[in-house]
């Protein structure tokens, strides 16, 4: 039982990183990126292909996918998000959903419908922390995810571009007035958020089995975390991630396997109905 | 004035002609072509039904839930000897009932929250059908016993689905021109303002949601009885939810003719891709249609033809004009 709880917390850290990419795009640009999950799946599939072709360790792909997805983020911002950013939220919502399905069908066309998983020599190794056995892989990924989240905090709070991002998220008009180049900030935000998504996708591909529609699951899990923490709140993300990780692993003891993925949806729907702005979010009229 | 009358007369005559041609199509067509028409008519119908709740500005990404509920209800009823028409209607009613129950809490949500909520809802219903395998057959699916559907040909199914889609379109048109449609448009423009001038927003939204789910449920029921085999991954697939959004958006949300044209065009194209290339490309087509429309023509196809006559466009670029 304690081992289950600990493993839940560990996967929660990876979930938190997963949700971070979504929350930054929403927080700064007010775009709800429904193409989020398929992007995560895409990163996973790229990792799978390179690992099985070149026989390299998937850990090497973490920075590589980060850079690759940074470029993809800039490209997507310039071609897709920039023209619609001033339009209504429904337009951007439907646009990102379309983007998601383009990615999903490309995955189907390129990789086929088979289940794929990435195996490393240390995939099934476990270590003992204070007398409790936990998965070695999950521990490493948790620490890495934690490191990246802390890094993002530092970028947001200590660097010039990070402060500009915060300014845009707090008051876009005000940010424009004080002379912030909003376009450049948005471009950077999208790039860095996609980079985080790419890294998170690479991580999650080492833990779970990939299939083409797995992206929907990631979108919903990320949203679940975001509504738990409050859409647009960076502080709530790790808490939301760990709550979801715990809920999933604890429910796996009591409920049949089929329900495992349903837990995230149930939490999502319940939180939306009880407290639509989440537990850490700003009350906002959407 | 005279010109307007003449115009509307020509338009009316043209409509009747189109209807006649549509009903006469099966006399001269191969069964295989007919089956493509039947499938695309189903999806077109879902797109028009989707747009009924779309009128209020709420974007549902979970219409596959209502489609699937209708499909399973009619399947279970038919397997127990209920006749086709009753199975269709009860399928729709169960869907509508479900929509009314979940609508009370869900319709309070707005914008992205409603969209994500419905997406989650469809997934919960999907999991429920897997769990309730005693009645639904679980992941293996549900096949209709052969004795139930024997003697029904493509001609029968084509005529039936064409009639259903025409009825769905007429209901959409009728809603646009009643108090319900006006209320929905007011909610679309500004929900708080509508509420503050005395529009009972939740009542009208619930009504639209229920009607939309009822019609989607009937179409799902037809889909099940026509294919005689359904599985959860089939009726709850994202190509239903996403297809409906893609078609309505491509044609033009908030108009009767928009989803109809968008639906016919996209679903025919996707059915042709499905049968001649691969079903993977139909999802790609929906994605590209959505992204392309949102980037270049947010009002949909309809905004080209009616662009000059409809001056009432809001800043979102969604066509407010509900005239056909």
XYZ file of C-alpha atoms in Angstrom:
610
model
C 0.000 0.000 0.000
C 2.706 2.494 0.938
C 4.590 1.453 -2.182
C 1.492 2.138 -4.273
C 1.108 5.570 -2.692
C 4.759 6.403 -3.262
C 4.592 5.291 -6.901
C 1.480 7.411 -7.298
C 3.317 10.465 -6.010
C 6.239 9.743 -8.331
C 4.083 9.530 -11.455
C 2.279 12.628 -10.239
C 5.511 14.564 -10.720
C 5.646 13.549 -14.375
C 1.958 14.412 -14.749
C 2.704 17.839 -13.331
C 5.332 18.448 -15.994
C 2.816 17.243 -18.567
C 0.323 19.830 -17.429
C 2.870 22.631 -17.183
C 3.095 23.062 -20.964
C -0.654 23.460 -21.156
C -0.922 25.913 -18.293
C 1.813 28.227 -19.575
C 0.190 28.586 -22.994
C -3.144 29.240 -21.334
C -1.750 31.553 -18.677
C 0.130 33.831 -21.037
C -1.680 33.577 -24.351
C -5.172 32.569 -23.145
C -5.175 29.722 -25.655
C -6.623 26.428 -24.470
C -4.433 24.025 -26.381
C -6.498 20.937 -27.129
C -3.678 19.681 -29.346
C -1.669 19.189 -26.178
C -2.175 15.444 -25.755
C -1.407 14.459 -29.352
C 1.792 16.540 -29.102
C 2.789 14.544 -26.025
C 2.066 11.342 -27.937
C 4.110 12.620 -30.884
C 7.119 13.183 -28.626
C 6.660 9.654 -27.309
C 6.525 8.162 -30.788
C 9.622 10.078 -31.910
C 11.427 8.740 -28.839
C 10.257 5.233 -29.654
C 11.463 5.416 -33.257
C 14.887 6.859 -32.503
C 15.443 4.490 -29.602
C 14.567 1.401 -31.575
C 16.466 2.514 -34.690
C 19.682 3.721 -33.086
C 19.513 1.563 -29.954
C 20.178 4.539 -27.704
C 18.999 5.253 -24.190
C 15.734 7.254 -24.173
C 17.181 9.657 -21.592
C 19.389 11.143 -24.317
C 16.265 12.198 -26.158
C 15.032 14.423 -23.339
C 17.126 17.458 -24.386
C 16.861 16.552 -28.087
C 13.069 16.455 -28.028
C 13.120 19.633 -25.975
C 14.991 21.483 -28.716
C 12.940 19.885 -31.484
C 9.657 20.827 -29.839
C 10.916 24.340 -29.112
C 11.302 24.765 -32.874
C 7.912 23.190 -33.480
C 6.382 25.561 -30.951
C 7.805 28.609 -32.734
C 6.551 27.244 -36.060
C 3.061 26.538 -34.722
C 2.894 29.967 -33.132
C 3.901 31.774 -36.310
C 1.681 29.813 -38.674
C -1.377 28.929 -36.578
C -1.702 30.784 -33.296
C -0.595 34.256 -34.319
C -3.374 34.838 -36.884
C -6.156 33.829 -34.483
C -4.847 35.071 -31.147
C -6.986 38.204 -31.188
C -10.127 36.276 -32.121
C -12.555 34.672 -29.684
C -11.562 31.787 -27.478
C -13.925 29.430 -29.273
C -12.004 29.993 -32.512
C -8.662 29.146 -30.912
C -10.238 26.227 -29.071
C -11.566 24.668 -32.272
C -8.327 25.448 -34.106
C -6.137 23.694 -31.551
C -8.511 20.754 -31.527
C -8.096 20.489 -35.300
C -4.318 20.677 -34.872
C -4.530 17.829 -32.375
C -6.418 15.628 -34.782
C -3.988 16.390 -37.598
C -1.150 15.207 -35.347
C -3.131 12.169 -34.230
C -3.906 11.074 -37.778
C -0.294 11.661 -38.827
C 0.758 9.352 -35.991
C -1.703 6.762 -37.291
C -0.396 7.116 -40.833
C 3.308 7.024 -39.927
C 3.398 4.564 -37.018
C 0.208 2.549 -37.515
C -2.289 1.480 -34.885
C -0.030 -0.989 -33.020
C 0.780 -0.633 -29.356
C 4.356 0.541 -28.765
C 6.416 0.643 -25.631
C 9.988 1.628 -24.899
C 12.089 -0.809 -22.912
C 15.393 0.027 -21.246
C 17.693 -2.235 -19.220
C 16.510 -0.487 -16.072
C 12.773 -0.365 -16.866
C 11.793 -3.020 -14.375
C 14.440 -2.334 -11.740
C 13.236 -1.142 -8.384
C 15.035 0.516 -5.533
C 14.255 0.708 -1.851
C 13.537 4.071 -0.295
C 13.258 3.916 3.510
C 12.293 0.264 3.353
C 9.640 0.762 0.652
C 10.259 -0.658 -2.831
C 9.661 1.884 -5.633
C 10.324 1.869 -9.365
C 13.801 3.133 -10.230
C 12.625 4.659 -13.518
C 9.818 6.585 -11.883
C 12.117 7.937 -9.209
C 14.571 9.246 -11.811
C 11.780 10.763 -13.891
C 10.191 12.331 -10.831
C 13.459 14.015 -9.893
C 14.003 15.204 -13.475
C 10.439 16.527 -13.723
C 10.836 18.276 -10.382
C 14.093 19.813 -11.577
C 12.491 21.134 -14.780
C 9.496 22.551 -12.917
C 11.819 24.392 -10.515
C 13.814 25.606 -13.491
C 10.647 27.003 -15.051
C 9.826 28.817 -11.802
C 13.254 30.408 -11.870
C 12.863 31.389 -15.522
C 9.451 32.907 -14.807
C 10.455 34.816 -11.690
C 14.078 35.754 -12.210
C 14.661 36.348 -15.920
C 13.571 39.299 -18.005
C 11.573 37.248 -20.500
C 9.946 35.306 -17.661
C 8.849 38.510 -15.982
C 7.517 39.708 -19.319
C 5.520 36.478 -19.577
C 4.062 37.039 -16.121
C 3.233 40.616 -17.059
C 1.390 39.459 -20.179
C -0.542 36.912 -18.181
C -1.570 39.465 -15.574
C -2.517 42.318 -17.872
C -1.970 42.167 -21.603
C -2.889 45.785 -22.272
C -0.670 46.959 -19.438
C 2.217 44.884 -20.757
C 1.815 46.506 -24.174
C 1.736 49.977 -22.651
C 5.002 49.536 -20.756
C 6.656 48.521 -23.996
C 6.818 44.749 -23.865
C 7.020 43.160 -27.295
C 4.011 40.918 -26.784
C 4.539 39.067 -30.042
C 8.064 38.027 -29.052
C 6.879 37.003 -25.592
C 4.105 34.869 -27.062
C 6.559 33.281 -29.478
C 8.926 32.403 -26.653
C 6.094 31.169 -24.444
C 4.817 28.844 -27.124
C 8.322 27.585 -27.869
C 9.212 26.904 -24.240
C 5.817 25.357 -23.515
C 6.159 23.019 -26.475
C 9.673 22.158 -25.291
C 8.243 21.199 -21.897
C 5.558 19.142 -23.662
C 8.238 17.390 -25.726
C 10.276 16.540 -22.632
C 7.210 15.379 -20.723
C 6.163 13.227 -23.683
C 9.577 11.605 -23.815
C 9.346 10.849 -20.094
C 5.838 9.478 -20.140
C 6.678 7.230 -23.111
C 9.166 5.430 -20.869
C 6.416 4.607 -18.375
C 3.307 3.799 -20.380
C 2.283 2.019 -23.576
C 1.740 4.224 -26.618
C -1.127 3.989 -29.099
C -2.357 6.598 -31.575
C -5.329 7.881 -29.592
C -3.424 7.975 -26.300
C -3.169 11.742 -26.804
C -6.808 12.258 -25.783
C -5.931 10.696 -22.461
C -3.028 13.107 -21.948
C -5.174 16.097 -22.855
C -7.789 15.078 -20.317
C -5.261 14.237 -17.616
C -3.520 17.566 -18.100
C -6.840 19.351 -17.891
C -7.718 17.394 -14.815
C -4.496 18.596 -13.190
C -5.089 22.117 -14.390
C -8.589 22.347 -13.016
C -7.424 20.805 -9.752
C -4.757 23.458 -9.524
C -6.774 26.168 -11.224
C -6.421 27.001 -14.927
C -3.588 29.456 -15.302
C -2.042 28.832 -11.888
C 1.525 27.536 -11.994
C 1.648 26.999 -8.229
C -1.247 24.540 -8.265
C 0.281 22.306 -10.943
C 2.526 20.038 -8.819
C -0.246 19.662 -6.248
C -2.774 18.767 -8.945
C -0.337 16.323 -10.522
C 0.301 14.522 -7.268
C -3.405 14.405 -6.401
C -4.121 12.775 -9.763
C -1.202 10.354 -9.450
C -2.350 9.341 -5.990
C -5.994 9.027 -6.989
C -5.095 6.810 -9.926
C -2.794 4.502 -8.009
C -5.067 4.194 -4.987
C -8.132 3.534 -7.130
C -6.219 0.802 -8.972
C -6.359 -1.214 -5.752
C -10.129 -1.033 -5.393
C -11.436 -0.716 -8.946
C -11.063 -2.878 -12.067
C -8.306 -1.888 -14.527
C -10.829 -0.389 -16.942
C -11.623 2.372 -14.479
C -8.010 3.474 -14.164
C -8.228 5.990 -16.969
C -11.710 6.963 -15.916
C -10.458 8.348 -12.601
C -8.970 11.416 -14.268
C -12.225 12.111 -16.111
C -14.298 11.661 -12.986
C -12.081 14.071 -11.038
C -12.168 16.501 -13.948
C -15.937 16.472 -14.229
C -16.496 16.621 -10.469
C -14.093 19.530 -9.966
C -15.570 21.417 -12.918
C -19.016 21.026 -11.439
C -18.118 21.872 -7.860
C -15.547 24.583 -8.352
C -15.010 25.575 -11.987
C -11.991 27.762 -11.268
C -10.085 25.033 -9.448
C -8.639 25.268 -5.981
C -5.848 27.707 -6.678
C -7.157 29.581 -9.700
C -8.208 33.151 -9.949
C -11.956 33.592 -10.122
C -12.418 34.528 -13.730
C -15.297 34.732 -16.115
C -14.560 32.608 -19.119
C -40.320 43.459 -53.972
C -41.250 41.540 -57.072
C -37.671 40.377 -57.500
C -37.567 39.120 -53.935
C -40.749 37.119 -54.519
C -39.410 35.680 -57.720
C -36.163 34.834 -55.964
C -37.889 33.007 -53.156
C -40.091 31.162 -55.663
C -37.062 30.042 -57.630
C -35.364 29.057 -54.432
C -38.369 27.061 -53.314
C -38.649 25.297 -56.659
C -34.931 24.552 -56.545
C -35.264 23.047 -53.071
C -38.093 20.765 -54.180
C -36.041 19.712 -57.190
C -33.059 18.862 -55.004
C -35.298 16.838 -52.697
C -36.793 14.953 -55.643
C -33.348 14.153 -57.045
C -32.162 13.017 -53.619
C -35.094 10.619 -53.262
C -34.623 9.321 -56.799
C -30.874 8.690 -56.446
C -31.204 5.036 -55.341
C -33.057 4.081 -58.540
C -29.979 4.609 -60.660
C -27.105 3.940 -58.249
C -25.103 0.899 -57.330
C -25.510 -0.395 -53.790
C -21.928 0.393 -52.984
C -22.290 4.065 -53.922
C -25.553 4.120 -51.993
C -23.785 2.878 -48.866
C -21.360 5.807 -49.131
C -24.336 8.179 -49.370
C -25.977 6.581 -46.333
C -22.852 6.958 -44.178
C -22.301 10.548 -45.159
C -25.949 11.386 -44.536
C -25.608 10.034 -40.986
C -22.613 12.269 -40.294
C -24.285 15.258 -41.946
C -27.282 14.767 -39.699
C -25.055 14.717 -36.616
C -23.397 17.949 -37.757
C -26.779 19.705 -38.116
C -27.961 18.300 -34.772
C -24.700 19.424 -33.156
C -25.278 22.934 -34.396
C -28.543 23.186 -32.444
C -26.606 23.509 -29.186
C -23.881 25.276 -31.172
C -26.394 28.106 -31.728
C -25.946 29.100 -28.099
C -22.178 29.325 -28.557
C -21.467 26.212 -26.506
C -18.982 23.948 -28.232
C -19.659 20.325 -27.398
C -16.782 17.960 -28.027
C -18.712 15.011 -26.688
C -21.604 14.392 -29.039
C -20.337 10.858 -29.580
C -21.796 10.149 -26.109
C -25.344 10.834 -27.337
C -24.678 9.043 -30.610
C -23.439 5.980 -28.744
C -26.264 5.979 -26.201
C -28.810 6.068 -29.012
C -26.962 3.297 -30.831
C -26.793 0.978 -27.835
C -30.379 1.632 -26.747
C -31.800 0.817 -30.175
C -29.537 -2.211 -30.477
C -30.683 -3.689 -27.168
C -34.347 -2.956 -27.959
C -34.148 -4.442 -31.461
C -32.458 -7.575 -30.213
C -35.475 -7.999 -27.937
C -37.952 -7.697 -30.775
C -38.957 -4.028 -30.671
C -39.751 -2.687 -34.144
C -37.371 -0.370 -35.986
C -39.199 2.931 -35.768
C -39.898 2.581 -32.057
C -36.271 1.576 -31.431
C -35.079 4.710 -33.242
C -37.344 7.015 -31.276
C -36.648 5.401 -27.906
C -32.917 5.578 -28.719
C -33.307 9.307 -29.230
C -35.413 9.706 -26.097
C -32.900 7.919 -23.869
C -30.167 10.140 -25.302
C -32.244 13.241 -24.655
C -33.034 12.096 -21.131
C -29.330 11.609 -20.468
C -28.582 15.039 -21.928
C -31.190 16.697 -19.702
C -29.722 15.079 -16.591
C -26.098 15.939 -17.347
C -27.095 19.254 -18.911
C -28.258 20.787 -15.628
C -24.768 20.839 -14.117
C -22.767 20.941 -17.386
C -24.500 23.849 -19.063
C -23.402 26.119 -16.233
C -19.891 25.720 -17.573
C -18.739 28.125 -20.230
C -16.371 28.280 -23.159
C -13.398 25.957 -22.810
C -14.755 24.433 -19.591
C -17.920 23.218 -21.318
C -15.881 21.831 -24.220
C -13.519 19.942 -21.926
C -16.350 18.797 -19.689
C -18.210 17.246 -22.623
C -14.981 15.653 -23.849
C -14.606 14.023 -20.428
C -18.277 13.046 -20.416
C -17.933 11.138 -23.696
C -14.997 9.255 -22.233
C -16.923 8.346 -19.087
C -19.819 6.982 -21.155
C -17.301 5.048 -23.240
C -15.825 3.454 -20.116
C -19.324 2.752 -18.789
C -20.195 0.719 -21.895
C -17.044 -1.317 -21.344
C -17.898 -1.883 -17.696
C -21.559 -2.753 -18.302
C -20.552 -5.623 -20.592
C -23.511 -7.666 -19.441
C -25.825 -5.533 -21.578
C -23.477 -3.942 -24.095
C -21.169 -6.836 -24.927
C -18.158 -4.873 -23.678
C -15.227 -4.191 -25.969
C -16.211 -7.049 -28.286
C -19.249 -5.122 -29.388
C -22.876 -5.950 -30.013
C -24.177 -7.740 -33.099
C -27.830 -7.835 -34.048
C -29.342 -11.296 -34.598
C -29.878 -11.876 -38.300
C -33.617 -12.451 -38.007
C -34.140 -8.809 -37.030
C -32.806 -7.051 -40.113
C -33.516 -9.590 -42.824
C -35.336 -8.199 -45.831
C -34.203 -4.586 -45.473
C -32.132 -3.355 -48.401
C -30.032 -0.305 -49.100
C -33.018 1.385 -50.723
C -34.977 1.166 -47.486
C -32.103 2.506 -45.379
C -31.335 5.299 -47.812
C -34.911 6.558 -47.894
C -35.148 6.356 -44.112
C -31.907 8.240 -43.384
C -32.689 10.862 -46.014
C -36.038 11.481 -44.354
C -34.405 11.653 -40.923
C -31.787 14.153 -42.087
C -34.435 16.300 -43.766
C -36.443 16.274 -40.529
C -33.337 17.213 -38.519
C -32.691 20.090 -40.914
C -36.282 21.277 -40.695
C -36.146 21.172 -36.889
C -32.938 23.217 -36.949
C -34.551 25.715 -39.327
C -37.664 25.883 -37.187
C -35.616 26.451 -34.007
C -33.757 29.310 -35.696
C -37.066 31.033 -36.338
C -38.714 30.601 -32.953
C -38.279 32.203 -29.561
C -35.864 29.410 -28.681
C -33.562 30.358 -31.553
C -33.638 34.034 -30.650
C -32.896 33.226 -27.023
C -30.009 30.994 -28.066
C -28.605 33.743 -30.244
C -28.830 36.160 -27.342
C -26.981 33.644 -25.136
C -24.391 33.243 -27.881
C -23.760 36.968 -28.005
C -23.584 37.515 -24.258
C -24.866 35.026 -21.719
C -24.807 37.449 -18.785
C -26.588 40.186 -20.695
C -29.233 37.729 -21.914
C -29.740 36.505 -18.379
C -30.000 40.005 -16.972
C -32.720 41.049 -19.421
C -34.793 38.093 -18.309
C -33.888 35.285 -20.688
C -34.095 32.051 -18.723
C -30.735 30.932 -20.094
C -30.502 27.512 -18.472
C -34.039 26.632 -19.611
C -33.363 27.444 -23.269
C -29.900 25.886 -23.262
C -31.285 22.742 -21.699
C -34.005 22.648 -24.345
C -31.493 23.013 -27.162
C -29.169 20.470 -25.582
C -32.015 17.993 -25.196
C -33.233 18.411 -28.789
C -29.678 18.168 -30.084
C -29.070 14.975 -28.099
C -32.449 13.537 -29.146
C -31.639 13.957 -32.840
C -28.057 12.734 -32.399
C -29.420 9.715 -30.534
C -31.819 8.895 -33.375
C -28.946 9.100 -35.847
C -26.848 6.852 -33.624
C -29.740 4.422 -33.408
C -30.044 4.408 -37.178
C -26.298 3.847 -37.512
C -26.506 0.818 -35.228
C -29.515 -0.755 -36.930
C -28.063 -0.073 -40.380
C -24.638 -1.588 -39.670
C -26.164 -4.281 -37.391
C -22.920 -4.335 -35.444
C -21.477 -1.727 -33.065
C -18.584 -1.584 -30.650
C -17.659 1.102 -28.112
C -14.604 2.222 -30.079
C -16.897 2.546 -33.075
C -19.813 4.619 -31.824
C -17.850 6.650 -29.287
C -15.000 7.323 -31.685
C -13.632 10.834 -31.886
C -14.451 10.915 -35.583
C -18.116 11.348 -34.577
C -17.567 14.166 -32.087
C -14.825 15.808 -34.094
C -16.504 15.147 -37.423
C -19.604 16.997 -36.264
C -17.563 20.002 -35.136
C -15.469 19.967 -38.321
C -18.499 19.841 -40.604
C -20.492 22.497 -38.786
C -17.494 24.819 -38.537
C -16.486 24.223 -42.143
C -19.958 25.042 -43.410
C -20.645 27.852 -40.979
C -21.855 27.596 -37.386
C -25.200 29.096 -36.518
C -26.862 28.645 -39.897
C -29.055 25.811 -41.088
C -27.533 25.553 -44.516
C -23.933 25.794 -43.260
C -23.643 22.513 -41.344
C -25.721 20.851 -44.064
C -23.376 21.885 -46.881
C -20.245 21.416 -44.757
C -21.541 18.038 -43.642
C -22.383 16.785 -47.120
C -19.070 17.972 -48.543
C -16.742 16.772 -45.776
C -18.508 13.501 -45.035
C -18.670 12.508 -48.708
C -15.005 13.358 -49.116
C -14.095 11.459 -45.951
C -16.197 8.429 -46.965
C -14.473 8.385 -50.355
C -11.072 8.652 -48.659
C -12.100 5.930 -46.235
C -13.081 3.511 -48.977
C -10.379 4.244 -51.549
C -7.339 5.263 -49.482
C -7.471 4.584 -45.763
C -9.682 5.553 -42.877
C -6.688 7.287 -41.288
C -6.952 10.018 -43.877
C -10.513 10.918 -42.990
C -9.424 12.110 -39.548
C -6.616 14.075 -41.195
C -9.179 15.635 -43.510
C -11.329 16.737 -40.561
C -8.293 18.219 -38.841
C -7.162 20.127 -41.895
C -10.696 21.343 -42.595
C -11.004 22.667 -39.031
C -7.621 24.391 -38.961
C -7.989 25.791 -42.472
C -11.466 27.162 -41.798
C -10.460 28.751 -38.513
C -7.406 30.376 -40.079
C -8.797 31.645 -43.323
C -12.569 31.677 -43.081
C -13.795 31.654 -39.474
C -17.381 32.113 -40.637
C -17.267 28.938 -42.710
C -18.146 28.356 -46.343
C -21.455 30.092 -45.844
C -19.719 33.412 -45.240
C -18.584 33.465 -48.880
C -22.019 33.155 -50.408
C -23.913 35.118 -47.820
C -21.056 37.422 -46.983
C -22.558 40.375 -48.789
C -26.121 40.025 -47.587
C -25.442 39.295 -43.929
C -24.032 42.368 -42.319
C -24.514 41.059 -38.834
C -21.251 39.429 -37.993
C -19.791 39.633 -34.559
C -16.112 40.035 -33.943
C -15.596 36.289 -33.705
C -16.408 35.966 -37.350
C -19.121 33.471 -36.575
C -22.060 34.154 -38.803
C -24.971 35.366 -36.782
C -27.413 35.210 -39.616
C -29.782 32.328 -39.182
C -31.612 32.771 -42.466
C -31.203 30.009 -45.004
